[in-house]
CSV table of C-alpha atoms in Angstrom, one decimal:
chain,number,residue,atom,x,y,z
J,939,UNK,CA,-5.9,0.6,-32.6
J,940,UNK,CA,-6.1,4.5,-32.1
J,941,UNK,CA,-3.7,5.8,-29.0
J,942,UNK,CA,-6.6,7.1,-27.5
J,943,UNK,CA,-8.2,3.6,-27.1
J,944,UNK,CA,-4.9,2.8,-25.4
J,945,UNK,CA,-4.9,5.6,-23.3
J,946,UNK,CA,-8.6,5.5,-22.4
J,947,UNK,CA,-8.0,1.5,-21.7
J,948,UNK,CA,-5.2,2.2,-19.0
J,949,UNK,CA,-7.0,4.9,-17.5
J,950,UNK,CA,-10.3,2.4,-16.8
J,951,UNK,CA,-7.5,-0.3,-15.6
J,952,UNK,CA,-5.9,1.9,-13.6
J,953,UNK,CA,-9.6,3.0,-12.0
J,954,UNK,CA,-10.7,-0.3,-11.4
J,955,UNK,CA,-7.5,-1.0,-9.8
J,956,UNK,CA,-7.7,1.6,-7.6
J,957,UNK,CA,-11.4,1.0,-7.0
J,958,UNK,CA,-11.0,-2.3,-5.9
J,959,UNK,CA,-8.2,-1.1,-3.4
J,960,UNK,CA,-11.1,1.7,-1.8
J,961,UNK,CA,-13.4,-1.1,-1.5
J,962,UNK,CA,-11.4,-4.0,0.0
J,963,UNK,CA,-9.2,-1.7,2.5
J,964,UNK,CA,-6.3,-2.7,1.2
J,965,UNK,CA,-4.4,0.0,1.7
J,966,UNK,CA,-4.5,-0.6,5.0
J,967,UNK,CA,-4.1,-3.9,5.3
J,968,UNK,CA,-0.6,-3.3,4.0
J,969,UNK,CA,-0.2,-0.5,6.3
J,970,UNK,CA,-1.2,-3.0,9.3
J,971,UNK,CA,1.2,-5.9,8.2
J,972,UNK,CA,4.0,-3.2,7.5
J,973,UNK,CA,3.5,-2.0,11.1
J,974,UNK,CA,3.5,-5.0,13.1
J,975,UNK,CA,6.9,-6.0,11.0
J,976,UNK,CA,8.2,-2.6,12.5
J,977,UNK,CA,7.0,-2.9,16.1
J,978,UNK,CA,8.5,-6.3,16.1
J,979,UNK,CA,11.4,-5.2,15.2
J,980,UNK,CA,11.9,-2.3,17.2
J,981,UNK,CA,10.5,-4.2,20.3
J,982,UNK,CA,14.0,-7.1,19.4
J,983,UNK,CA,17.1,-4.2,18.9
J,984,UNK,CA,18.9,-4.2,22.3
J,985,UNK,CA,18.8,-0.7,23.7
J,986,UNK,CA,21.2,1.1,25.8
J,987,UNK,CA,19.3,2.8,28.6
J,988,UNK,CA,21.8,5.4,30.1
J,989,UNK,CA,19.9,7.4,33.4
């Protein structure tokens, strides 16, 4: 197999992969579960409130 074939291979992987990301919303699915983690978080440290 000719290194183009290779390269031309990863580059329709890598598209469809990417593709299928756009179409789903993935993107910010992970973004959603990745900031309710963090707001759960931040709502649990004990703060110091100094007036």
């Amino acid at each position: 197999m000719a290194w183009y074939w290779i390269v031309l291979i990863v580059i329709a992987v890598l598209f469809a992969l990417l593709f299928t990301v756009y179409i789903t919303n993935a993107d910010m699915k992970l973004v959603q579960i990745i900031y309710n983690k963090l707001i759960k978080y931040h709502d649990s440290v004990e703060k110091e409130e100094k007036l």
